Amino acid sequence: MGTNGSTVLEPFEPLEPLRQGLPPIDPAEVSSSASCALPPRYEAVRGARQFTKSTLAQWELGECFDDVALVVSELVTNALRHALPADTPRTSEQDPPVRLHLMRWTSRLVCAVRDPSHESPVTREPDNFSAESGRGLFLVDSFSDSWGWHPLAGTLSGKVVWALFRLRSEQQ
C-alpha cells in the first residue's frame, strides 16, 4: 500500500497561531521516513492505520501506536471529509489526492497528511462530546505534543497538516 523513502517537509515561518510550521528540523537528522498514497474513500482511514502500525513496528515504536493511530485517523478523516473537492470521484484510485507521511527523528515522530485543499483546518470546541463528529482537531491537540499546518509551494498544490510526538528516551 505504501512506499518507504525519504520525504522532507521544509520548515517555514509561523504566520498565525494555527498556521504554523514544523519546529526547526535538520533534514540530516531524519533517521526514517515512510509515506503512502490514500485513495479518496473513507475505507482509506483503516489502511492508514494499518500502514502506521506496520511502520511503527518496523521502527520499534509499537508502544506509540495507540496515540499516533488515533491522530492519523483524525487527520486522514479530515482530509477525506473536508479537503477533497466535491467532484472528486470516491471510487478512483488514480492519482490519490491524499498522502500520509511518517517521519522519525532521534527524539520525535511526525505524522503529516497532505491534501489538495488550500483551506485552513478549523478547530471547534465540541459542544457535545457524545456527538459523532466535530472533535477531530481537539483529539489531535490532546494526543500529540504539537500540531499545525502549512500550505504547499512549488509544483505541489494544497496543504500539509502535521502532528508531532516527542519520543521518550527509551524509544530512541
Tab-separated table of N, CA and C in Angstrom:
chain	number	residue	atom	x	y	z
A	1	MET	N	0.808	-1.188	0.000
A	1	MET	CA	0.000	0.000	0.000
A	1	MET	C	0.852	1.253	0.000
A	2	GLY	N	1.973	1.229	0.686
A	2	GLY	CA	2.757	2.447	0.805
A	2	GLY	C	4.119	2.314	0.194
A	3	THR	N	4.826	3.411	0.227
A	3	THR	CA	6.189	3.417	-0.248
A	3	THR	C	7.055	3.969	0.865
A	4	ASN	N	8.174	3.351	1.064
A	4	ASN	CA	9.127	3.865	2.037
A	4	ASN	C	10.127	4.708	1.283
A	5	GLY	N	10.569	5.751	1.905
A	5	GLY	CA	11.550	6.580	1.237
A	5	GLY	C	11.756	7.859	1.996
A	6	SER	N	12.477	8.728	1.393
A	6	SER	CA	12.843	9.977	2.026
A	6	SER	C	11.829	11.045	1.681
A	7	THR	N	11.193	11.603	2.672
A	7	THR	CA	10.261	12.698	2.486
A	7	THR	C	10.626	13.769	3.488
A	8	VAL	N	10.922	14.953	3.002
A	8	VAL	CA	11.296	16.034	3.899
A	8	VAL	C	10.315	17.177	3.715
A	9	LEU	N	9.741	17.629	4.797
A	9	LEU	CA	8.882	18.805	4.774
A	9	LEU	C	9.721	19.967	5.268
A	10	GLU	N	9.818	20.990	4.462
A	10	GLU	CA	10.655	22.128	4.813
A	10	GLU	C	9.994	22.965	5.899
A	11	PRO	N	10.758	23.388	6.905
A	11	PRO	CA	10.203	24.290	7.911
A	11	PRO	C	9.988	25.669	7.312
A	12	PHE	N	9.130	26.476	7.907
A	12	PHE	CA	8.876	27.817	7.417
A	12	PHE	C	8.472	28.717	8.566
A	13	GLU	N	8.301	29.978	8.292
A	13	GLU	CA	7.986	30.968	9.311
A	13	GLU	C	6.535	30.851	9.770
A	14	PRO	N	6.269	30.922	11.083
A	14	PRO	CA	4.887	30.933	11.565
A	14	PRO	C	4.168	32.190	11.093
A	15	LEU	N	2.899	32.053	10.672
A	15	LEU	CA	2.125	33.176	10.179
A	15	LEU	C	0.989	33.554	11.113
A	16	GLU	N	0.366	32.595	11.733
A	16	GLU	CA	-0.703	32.830	12.689
A	16	GLU	C	-0.743	31.623	13.612
A	17	PRO	N	-1.456	31.672	14.714
A	17	PRO	CA	-1.361	30.584	15.695
A	17	PRO	C	-1.570	29.186	15.129
A	18	LEU	N	-2.557	28.962	14.292
A	18	LEU	CA	-2.802	27.625	13.775
A	18	LEU	C	-1.947	27.329	12.561
A	19	ARG	N	-1.669	28.347	11.776
A	19	ARG	CA	-0.901	28.150	10.553
A	19	ARG	C	0.576	28.283	10.898
A	20	GLN	N	1.105	27.233	11.435
A	20	GLN	CA	2.482	27.259	11.877
A	20	GLN	C	3.266	26.139	11.222
A	21	GLY	N	4.553	26.325	11.135
A	21	GLY	CA	5.403	25.332	10.508
A	21	GLY	C	5.893	24.313	11.500
A	22	LEU	N	6.488	23.287	10.965
A	22	LEU	CA	7.122	22.316	11.827
A	22	LEU	C	8.231	22.999	12.609
A	23	PRO	N	8.496	22.539	13.821
A	23	PRO	CA	9.624	23.108	14.550
A	23	PRO	C	10.894	22.928	13.720
A	24	PRO	N	11.901	23.767	13.946
A	24	PRO	CA	13.133	23.636	13.156
A	24	PRO	C	13.664	22.207	13.220
A	25	ILE	N	13.859	21.625	12.062
A	25	ILE	CA	14.286	20.237	11.969
A	25	ILE	C	15.420	20.160	10.961
A	26	ASP	N	16.505	19.534	11.341
A	26	ASP	CA	17.628	19.344	10.440
A	26	ASP	C	17.362	18.076	9.623
A	27	PRO	N	17.202	18.206	8.289
A	27	PRO	CA	16.933	17.023	7.463
A	27	PRO	C	17.988	15.934	7.620
A	28	ALA	N	19.212	16.302	7.994
A	28	ALA	CA	20.266	15.305	8.179
A	28	ALA	C	19.987	14.404	9.379
A	29	GLU	N	19.122	14.859	10.289
A	29	GLU	CA	18.806	14.066	11.476
A	29	GLU	C	17.654	13.091	11.260
A	30	VAL	N	17.019	13.121	10.098
A	30	VAL	CA	15.925	12.191	9.827
A	30	VAL	C	16.502	10.786	9.820
A	31	SER	N	15.988	9.936	10.679
A	31	SER	CA	16.502	8.574	10.712
A	31	SER	C	15.655	7.636	9.864
A	32	SER	N	14.369	7.921	9.731
A	32	SER	CA	13.482	7.062	8.952
A	32	SER	C	12.296	7.865	8.454
A	33	SER	N	11.802	7.501	7.290
A	33	SER	CA	10.561	8.108	6.803
A	33	SER	C	9.844	7.098	5.926
A	34	ALA	N	8.546	7.236	5.883
A	34	ALA	CA	7.712	6.360	5.060
A	34	ALA	C	6.474	7.150	4.659
A	35	SER	N	5.929	6.829	3.509
A	35	SER	CA	4.708	7.507	3.090
A	35	SER	C	3.846	6.543	2.291
A	36	CYS	N	2.569	6.856	2.249
A	36	CYS	CA	1.658	6.062	1.438
A	36	CYS	C	0.580	6.964	0.857
A	37	ALA	N	0.179	6.646	-0.353
A	37	ALA	CA	-0.918	7.347	-1.015
A	37	ALA	C	-2.219	6.712	-0.556
A	38	LEU	N	-3.229	7.539	-0.365
A	38	LEU	CA	-4.522	7.052	0.115
A	38	LEU	C	-5.607	7.372	-0.899
A	39	PRO	N	-6.402	6.386	-1.268
A	39	PRO	CA	-7.483	6.640	-2.219
A	39	PRO	C	-8.564	7.520	-1.592
A	40	PRO	N	-9.340	8.220	-2.400
A	40	PRO	CA	-10.366	9.137	-1.864
A	40	PRO	C	-11.625	8.412	-1.383
A	41	ARG	N	-11.433	7.448	-0.489
A	41	ARG	CA	-12.547	6.696	0.089
A	41	ARG	C	-12.343	6.629	1.590
A	42	TYR	N	-13.428	6.621	2.341
A	42	TYR	CA	-13.311	6.581	3.797
A	42	TYR	C	-12.653	5.297	4.297
A	43	GLU	N	-12.687	4.237	3.506
A	43	GLU	CA	-12.009	2.992	3.884
A	43	GLU	C	-10.497	3.197	3.960
A	44	ALA	N	-10.002	4.283	3.375
A	44	ALA	CA	-8.572	4.576	3.402
A	44	ALA	C	-8.083	4.847	4.823
A	45	VAL	N	-8.976	5.245	5.725
A	45	VAL	CA	-8.582	5.511	7.107
A	45	VAL	C	-8.062	4.226	7.739
A	46	ARG	N	-8.728	3.117	7.498
A	46	ARG	CA	-8.269	1.829	8.023
A	46	ARG	C	-6.900	1.478	7.441
A	47	GLY	N	-6.726	1.705	6.142
A	47	GLY	CA	-5.436	1.457	5.511
A	47	GLY	C	-4.337	2.337	6.095
A	48	ALA	N	-4.664	3.582	6.415
A	48	ALA	CA	-3.687	4.487	7.023
A	48	ALA	C	-3.269	3.981	8.400
A	49	ARG	N	-4.226	3.475	9.178
A	49	ARG	CA	-3.896	2.911	10.498
A	49	ARG	C	-3.014	1.672	10.348
A	50	GLN	N	-3.336	0.801	9.384
A	50	GLN	CA	-2.527	-0.404	9.168
A	50	GLN	C	-1.105	-0.039	8.738
A	51	PHE	N	-0.998	0.953	7.845
A	51	PHE	CA	0.315	1.419	7.402
A	51	PHE	C	1.097	1.980	8.588
A	52	THR	N	0.428	2.745	9.444
A	52	THR	CA	1.061	3.319	10.630
A	52	THR	C	1.527	2.211	11.567
A	53	LYS	N	0.687	1.216	11.785
A	53	LYS	CA	1.042	0.119	12.690
A	53	LYS	C	2.277	-0.624	12.190
A	54	SER	N	2.306	-0.960	10.916
A	54	SER	CA	3.451	-1.713	10.395
A	54	SER	C	4.717	-0.855	10.373
A	55	THR	N	4.572	0.435	10.080
A	55	THR	CA	5.740	1.316	10.059
A	55	THR	C	6.311	1.494	11.457
A	56	LEU	N	5.445	1.762	12.436
A	56	LEU	CA	5.923	1.926	13.809
A	56	LEU	C	6.554	0.637	14.339
A	57	ALA	N	5.992	-0.509	13.989
A	57	ALA	CA	6.577	-1.785	14.408
A	57	ALA	C	7.969	-1.955	13.797
A	58	GLN	N	8.107	-1.604	12.538
A	58	GLN	CA	9.400	-1.687	11.851
A	58	GLN	C	10.432	-0.769	12.524
A	59	TRP	N	9.986	0.373	13.019
A	59	TRP	CA	10.870	1.331	13.691
A	59	TRP	C	10.999	1.043	15.193
A	60	GLU	N	10.419	-0.057	15.649
A	60	GLU	CA	10.421	-0.443	17.059
A	60	GLU	C	9.787	0.633	17.945
A	61	LEU	N	8.688	1.202	17.451
A	61	LEU	CA	7.923	2.213	18.186
A	61	LEU	C	6.474	1.759	18.379
A	62	GLY	N	6.268	0.456	18.441
A	62	GLY	CA	4.922	-0.087	18.564
A	62	GLY	C	4.157	0.429	19.767
A	63	GLU	N	4.872	0.791	20.854
A	63	GLU	CA	4.189	1.288	22.043
A	63	GLU	C	3.561	2.659	21.813
A	64	CYS	N	3.917	3.347	20.745
A	64	CYS	CA	3.333	4.654	20.403
A	64	CYS	C	2.064	4.515	19.567
A	65	PHE	N	1.762	3.309	19.133
A	65	PHE	CA	0.716	3.116	18.126
A	65	PHE	C	-0.634	3.706	18.506
A	66	ASP	N	-1.114	3.490	19.698
A	66	ASP	CA	-2.473	3.929	20.039
A	66	ASP	C	-2.672	5.428	19.827
A	67	ASP	N	-1.786	6.234	20.388
A	67	ASP	CA	-1.925	7.691	20.242
A	67	ASP	C	-1.705	8.133	18.798
A	68	VAL	N	-0.660	7.600	18.165
A	68	VAL	CA	-0.353	8.003	16.786
A	68	VAL	C	-1.471	7.569	15.846
A	69	ALA	N	-1.989	6.360	16.015
A	69	ALA	CA	-3.059	5.875	15.142
A	69	ALA	C	-4.322	6.715	15.291
A	70	LEU	N	-4.640	7.130	16.502
A	70	LEU	CA	-5.812	7.989	16.703
A	70	LEU	C	-5.633	9.307	15.939
A	71	VAL	N	-4.456	9.912	16.056
A	71	VAL	CA	-4.180	11.179	15.373
A	71	VAL	C	-4.181	10.987	13.862
A	72	VAL	N	-3.551	9.931	13.374
A	72	VAL	CA	-3.543	9.648	11.935
A	72	VAL	C	-4.975	9.483	11.439
A	73	SER	N	-5.784	8.740	12.172
A	73	SER	CA	-7.184	8.536	11.778
A	73	SER	C	-7.919	9.859	11.653
A	74	GLU	N	-7.727	10.743	12.618
A	74	GLU	CA	-8.413	12.040	12.582
A	74	GLU	C	-7.914	12.904	11.435
A	75	LEU	N	-6.603	12.956	11.221
A	75	LEU	CA	-6.068	13.787	10.136
A	75	LEU	C	-6.510	13.277	8.765
A	76	VAL	N	-6.486	11.970	8.575
A	76	VAL	CA	-6.904	11.396	7.287
A	76	VAL	C	-8.409	11.592	7.091
A	77	THR	N	-9.193	11.366	8.128
A	77	THR	CA	-10.643	11.579	8.028
A	77	THR	C	-10.951	13.023	7.649
A	78	ASN	N	-10.276	13.975	8.319
A	78	ASN	CA	-10.495	15.389	7.983
A	78	ASN	C	-10.134	15.682	6.535
A	79	ALA	N	-9.019	15.136	6.061
A	79	ALA	CA	-8.621	15.363	4.667
A	79	ALA	C	-9.670	14.806	3.706
A	80	LEU	N	-10.162	13.616	3.988
A	80	LEU	CA	-11.158	12.995	3.103
A	80	LEU	C	-12.506	13.715	3.180
A	81	ARG	N	-12.880	14.156	4.359
A	81	ARG	CA	-14.194	14.765	4.557
A	81	ARG	C	-14.229	16.231	4.137
A	82	HIS	N	-13.186	16.982	4.455
A	82	HIS	CA	-13.240	18.432	4.279
A	82	HIS	C	-12.335	18.994	3.195
A	83	ALA	N	-11.326	18.251	2.756
A	83	ALA	CA	-10.321	18.836	1.869
A	83	ALA	C	-10.434	18.412	0.414
A	84	LEU	N	-11.262	17.429	0.135
A	84	LEU	CA	-11.397	16.991	-1.253
A	84	LEU	C	-12.515	17.767	-1.936
A	85	PRO	N	-12.282	18.193	-3.172
A	85	PRO	CA	-13.362	18.858	-3.910
A	85	PRO	C	-14.567	17.925	-4.018
A	86	ALA	N	-15.744	18.509	-4.075
A	86	ALA	CA	-16.983	17.724	-4.131
A	86	ALA	C	-17.025	16.799	-5.341
A	87	ASP	N	-16.348	17.174	-6.418
A	87	ASP	CA	-16.404	16.351	-7.631
A	87	ASP	C	-15.317	15.276	-7.677
A	88	THR	N	-14.561	15.082	-6.578
A	88	THR	CA	-13.548	14.037	-6.549
A	88	THR	C	-14.239	12.684	-6.544
A	89	PRO	N	-13.956	11.835	-7.558
A	89	PRO	CA	-14.580	10.512	-7.557
A	89	PRO	C	-14.106	9.697	-6.355
A	90	ARG	N	-15.041	9.173	-5.596
A	90	ARG	CA	-14.699	8.409	-4.387
A	90	ARG	C	-14.322	6.967	-4.714
A	91	THR	N	-14.355	6.595	-5.979
A	91	THR	CA	-14.009	5.235	-6.347
A	91	THR	C	-12.703	5.165	-7.122
A	92	SER	N	-12.186	6.289	-7.575
A	92	SER	CA	-10.970	6.309	-8.376
A	92	SER	C	-9.740	6.128	-7.498
A	93	GLU	N	-8.778	5.345	-7.986
A	93	GLU	CA	-7.517	5.199	-7.268
A	93	GLU	C	-6.391	5.843	-8.059
A	94	GLN	N	-6.714	6.469	-9.201
A	94	GLN	CA	-5.691	7.142	-9.977
A	94	GLN	C	-5.324	8.444	-9.290
A	95	ASP	N	-4.034	8.716	-9.210
A	95	ASP	CA	-3.521	9.948	-8.621
A	95	ASP	C	-4.214	10.263	-7.294
A	96	PRO	N	-4.024	9.419	-6.284
A	96	PRO	CA	-4.685	9.669	-4.991
A	96	PRO	C	-4.370	11.071	-4.467
A	97	PRO	N	-5.395	11.809	-4.061
A	97	PRO	CA	-5.212	13.193	-3.647
A	97	PRO	C	-4.740	13.383	-2.210
A	98	VAL	N	-4.708	12.306	-1.420
A	98	VAL	CA	-4.315	12.399	-0.017
A	98	VAL	C	-3.122	11.469	0.202
A	99	ARG	N	-2.151	11.963	0.943
A	99	ARG	CA	-0.943	11.176	1.204
A	99	ARG	C	-0.568	11.304	2.682
A	100	LEU	N	-0.209	10.175	3.288
A	100	LEU	CA	0.233	10.122	4.676
A	100	LEU	C	1.748	9.977	4.703
A	101	HIS	N	2.397	10.809	5.506
A	101	HIS	CA	3.851	10.747	5.688
A	101	HIS	C	4.134	10.509	7.170
A	102	LEU	N	5.022	9.582	7.459
A	102	LEU	CA	5.510	9.351	8.813
A	102	LEU	C	7.016	9.587	8.781
A	103	MET	N	7.506	10.420	9.695
A	103	MET	CA	8.930	10.743	9.726
A	103	MET	C	9.431	10.638	11.151
A	104	ARG	N	10.575	9.989	11.282
A	104	ARG	CA	11.153	9.798	12.621
A	104	ARG	C	12.498	10.492	12.688
A	105	TRP	N	12.651	11.272	13.738
A	105	TRP	CA	13.930	11.863	14.080
A	105	TRP	C	14.392	11.169	15.348
A	106	THR	N	15.527	11.541	15.858
A	106	THR	CA	16.071	10.910	17.053
A	106	THR	C	15.087	10.963	18.220
A	107	SER	N	14.485	12.114	18.434
A	107	SER	CA	13.650	12.275	19.623
A	107	SER	C	12.201	12.632	19.316
A	108	ARG	N	11.802	12.544	18.046
A	108	ARG	CA	10.410	12.869	17.727
A	108	ARG	C	9.933	12.130	16.491
A	109	LEU	N	8.616	12.060	16.431
A	109	LEU	CA	7.924	11.428	15.318
A	109	LEU	C	6.910	12.432	14.793
A	110	VAL	N	6.845	12.583	13.484
A	110	VAL	CA	5.868	13.480	12.873
A	110	VAL	C	5.002	12.667	11.936
A	111	CYS	N	3.699	12.835	12.063
A	111	CYS	CA	2.799	12.295	11.046
A	111	CYS	C	2.188	13.507	10.353
A	112	ALA	N	2.165	13.450	9.034
A	112	ALA	CA	1.689	14.571	8.234
A	112	ALA	C	0.776	14.042	7.139
A	113	VAL	N	-0.317	14.743	6.908
A	113	VAL	CA	-1.261	14.352	5.858
A	113	VAL	C	-1.344	15.495	4.852
A	114	ARG	N	-1.053	15.166	3.607
A	114	ARG	CA	-1.113	16.141	2.519
A	114	ARG	C	-2.446	15.988	1.811
A	115	ASP	N	-3.089	17.119	1.511
A	115	ASP	CA	-4.353	17.080	0.770
A	115	ASP	C	-4.389	18.240	-0.218
A	116	PRO	N	-5.337	18.252	-1.163
A	116	PRO	CA	-5.346	19.269	-2.218
A	116	PRO	C	-5.986	20.608	-1.838
A	117	SER	N	-6.517	20.739	-0.649
A	117	SER	CA	-7.210	21.967	-0.262
A	117	SER	C	-6.237	23.041	0.198
A	118	HIS	N	-6.598	24.289	-0.045
A	118	HIS	CA	-5.823	25.422	0.455
A	118	HIS	C	-6.463	26.002	1.710
A	119	GLU	N	-7.582	25.439	2.142
A	119	GLU	CA	-8.323	25.948	3.294
A	119	GLU	C	-7.654	25.534	4.602
A	120	SER	N	-7.663	26.435	5.546
A	120	SER	CA	-7.123	26.178	6.872
A	120	SER	C	-7.980	25.150	7.601
A	121	PRO	N	-7.344	24.245	8.362
A	121	PRO	CA	-8.153	23.381	9.228
A	121	PRO	C	-8.855	24.267	10.259
A	122	VAL	N	-10.068	23.918	10.599
A	122	VAL	CA	-10.853	24.728	11.536
A	122	VAL	C	-11.073	23.950	12.816
A	123	THR	N	-10.604	24.518	13.911
A	123	THR	CA	-10.847	23.882	15.205
A	123	THR	C	-12.181	24.374	15.755
A	124	ARG	N	-12.897	23.465	16.359
A	124	ARG	CA	-14.162	23.810	17.003
A	124	ARG	C	-14.145	23.222	18.395
A	125	GLU	N	-14.679	23.946	19.316
A	125	GLU	CA	-14.871	23.369	20.642
A	125	GLU	C	-16.063	22.433	20.538
A	126	PRO	N	-15.875	21.181	20.892
A	126	PRO	CA	-17.004	20.256	20.814
A	126	PRO	C	-18.113	20.681	21.779
A	127	ASP	N	-19.285	20.931	21.234
A	127	ASP	CA	-20.431	21.294	22.064
A	127	ASP	C	-20.964	20.095	22.814
A	128	ASN	N	-20.833	18.947	22.172
A	128	ASN	CA	-21.421	17.739	22.711
A	128	ASN	C	-20.422	16.605	22.513
A	129	PHE	N	-19.785	16.150	23.580
A	129	PHE	CA	-18.761	15.121	23.453
A	129	PHE	C	-19.333	13.765	23.033
A	130	SER	N	-20.649	13.617	23.023
A	130	SER	CA	-21.219	12.362	22.548
A	130	SER	C	-21.552	12.440	21.060
A	131	ALA	N	-21.354	13.606	20.445
A	131	ALA	CA	-21.602	13.743	19.004
A	131	ALA	C	-20.590	12.909	18.232
A	132	GLU	N	-20.976	12.483	17.028
A	132	GLU	CA	-20.108	11.629	16.227
A	132	GLU	C	-19.068	12.391	15.441
A	133	SER	N	-19.161	13.694	15.351
A	133	SER	CA	-18.152	14.451	14.622
A	133	SER	C	-17.931	15.792	15.304
A	134	GLY	N	-16.884	16.497	14.856
A	134	GLY	CA	-16.624	17.821	15.379
A	134	GLY	C	-15.514	17.906	16.408
A	135	ARG	N	-14.917	16.765	16.773
A	135	ARG	CA	-13.861	16.836	17.778
A	135	ARG	C	-12.516	16.339	17.267
A	136	GLY	N	-12.357	16.189	15.954
A	136	GLY	CA	-11.122	15.643	15.384
A	136	GLY	C	-9.875	16.412	15.757
A	137	LEU	N	-9.864	17.725	15.526
A	137	LEU	CA	-8.668	18.502	15.832
A	137	LEU	C	-8.477	18.680	17.340
A	138	PHE	N	-9.559	18.618	18.096
A	138	PHE	CA	-9.457	18.618	19.554
A	138	PHE	C	-8.691	17.370	20.002
A	139	LEU	N	-8.993	16.216	19.397
A	139	LEU	CA	-8.290	14.975	19.726
A	139	LEU	C	-6.832	15.035	19.285
A	140	VAL	N	-6.589	15.589	18.087
A	140	VAL	CA	-5.215	15.736	17.600
A	140	VAL	C	-4.419	16.569	18.600
A	141	ASP	N	-5.000	17.668	19.047
A	141	ASP	CA	-4.329	18.542	20.006
A	141	ASP	C	-4.109	17.833	21.340
A	142	SER	N	-5.051	17.012	21.747
A	142	SER	CA	-4.971	16.323	23.035
A	142	SER	C	-3.945	15.191	23.047
A	143	PHE	N	-3.783	14.487	21.943
A	143	PHE	CA	-2.942	13.294	21.919
A	143	PHE	C	-1.542	13.530	21.363
A	144	SER	N	-1.318	14.626	20.651
A	144	SER	CA	0.027	14.917	20.134
A	144	SER	C	0.661	16.001	20.994
A	145	ASP	N	1.963	16.176	20.831
A	145	ASP	CA	2.664	17.225	21.583
A	145	ASP	C	2.497	18.588	20.942
A	146	SER	N	2.339	18.638	19.648
A	146	SER	CA	2.019	19.870	18.940
A	146	SER	C	1.515	19.502	17.560
A	147	TRP	N	0.845	20.450	16.925
A	147	TRP	CA	0.354	20.211	15.574
A	147	TRP	C	0.193	21.548	14.877
A	148	GLY	N	0.065	21.500	13.575
A	148	GLY	CA	-0.118	22.705	12.790
A	148	GLY	C	-0.339	22.351	11.330
A	149	TRP	N	-0.239	23.344	10.501
A	149	TRP	CA	-0.423	23.109	9.065
A	149	TRP	C	0.347	24.169	8.296
A	150	HIS	N	0.594	23.867	7.040
A	150	HIS	CA	1.184	24.876	6.173
A	150	HIS	C	0.810	24.585	4.731
A	151	PRO	N	0.722	25.651	3.924
A	151	PRO	CA	0.420	25.459	2.507
A	151	PRO	C	1.640	24.886	1.797
A	152	LEU	N	1.388	24.151	0.733
A	152	LEU	CA	2.474	23.623	-0.078
A	152	LEU	C	2.884	24.669	-1.104
A	153	ALA	N	4.110	24.592	-1.515
A	153	ALA	CA	4.623	25.547	-2.506
A	153	ALA	C	5.207	24.781	-3.686
A	154	GLY	N	5.574	25.511	-4.704
A	154	GLY	CA	6.191	24.895	-5.871
A	154	GLY	C	5.168	24.181	-6.734
A	155	THR	N	5.527	22.993	-7.181
A	155	THR	CA	4.644	22.250	-8.081
A	155	THR	C	3.515	21.544	-7.346
A	156	LEU	N	3.631	21.424	-6.018
A	156	LEU	CA	2.576	20.772	-5.243
A	156	LEU	C	1.531	21.798	-4.836
A	157	SER	N	0.288	21.384	-4.882
A	157	SER	CA	-0.821	22.257	-4.526
A	157	SER	C	-1.513	21.685	-3.301
A	158	GLY	N	-2.008	22.549	-2.441
A	158	GLY	CA	-2.744	22.089	-1.268
A	158	GLY	C	-2.033	22.468	0.011
A	159	LYS	N	-2.162	21.591	1.017
A	159	LYS	CA	-1.570	21.858	2.322
A	159	LYS	C	-1.141	20.557	2.979
A	160	VAL	N	-0.384	20.706	4.054
A	160	VAL	CA	0.001	19.592	4.908
A	160	VAL	C	-0.448	19.924	6.323
A	161	VAL	N	-1.138	18.990	6.954
A	161	VAL	CA	-1.495	19.105	8.364
A	161	VAL	C	-0.637	18.073	9.092
A	162	TRP	N	0.080	18.498	10.122
A	162	TRP	CA	1.032	17.616	10.782
A	162	TRP	C	0.793	17.582	12.289
A	163	ALA	N	1.269	16.507	12.893
A	163	ALA	CA	1.251	16.363	14.358
A	163	ALA	C	2.594	15.793	14.781
A	164	LEU	N	3.125	16.332	15.865
A	164	LEU	CA	4.432	15.931	16.365
A	164	LEU	C	4.279	15.203	17.692
A	165	PHE	N	5.035	14.121	17.823
A	165	PHE	CA	5.073	13.344	19.066
A	165	PHE	C	6.516	13.301	19.540
A	166	ARG	N	6.742	13.675	20.781
A	166	ARG	CA	8.082	13.535	21.362
A	166	ARG	C	8.253	12.079	21.780
A	167	LEU	N	9.417	11.517	21.493
A	167	LEU	CA	9.695	10.135	21.849
A	167	LEU	C	10.430	10.102	23.172
A	168	ARG	N	10.025	9.191	24.019
A	168	ARG	CA	10.731	9.021	25.300
A	168	ARG	C	12.113	8.466	25.026
A	169	SER	N	13.032	8.692	25.923
A	169	SER	CA	14.423	8.291	25.708
A	169	SER	C	14.584	6.779	25.497
A	170	GLU	N	13.751	5.963	26.130
A	170	GLU	CA	13.875	4.507	25.931
A	170	GLU	C	13.371	4.073	24.555
A	171	GLN	N	12.677	4.949	23.833
A	171	GLN	CA	12.213	4.623	22.482
A	171	GLN	C	13.246	5.017	21.441
A	172	GLN	N	14.267	5.742	21.849
A	172	GLN	CA	15.267	6.201	20.913
A	172	GLN	C	16.226	5.094	20.684
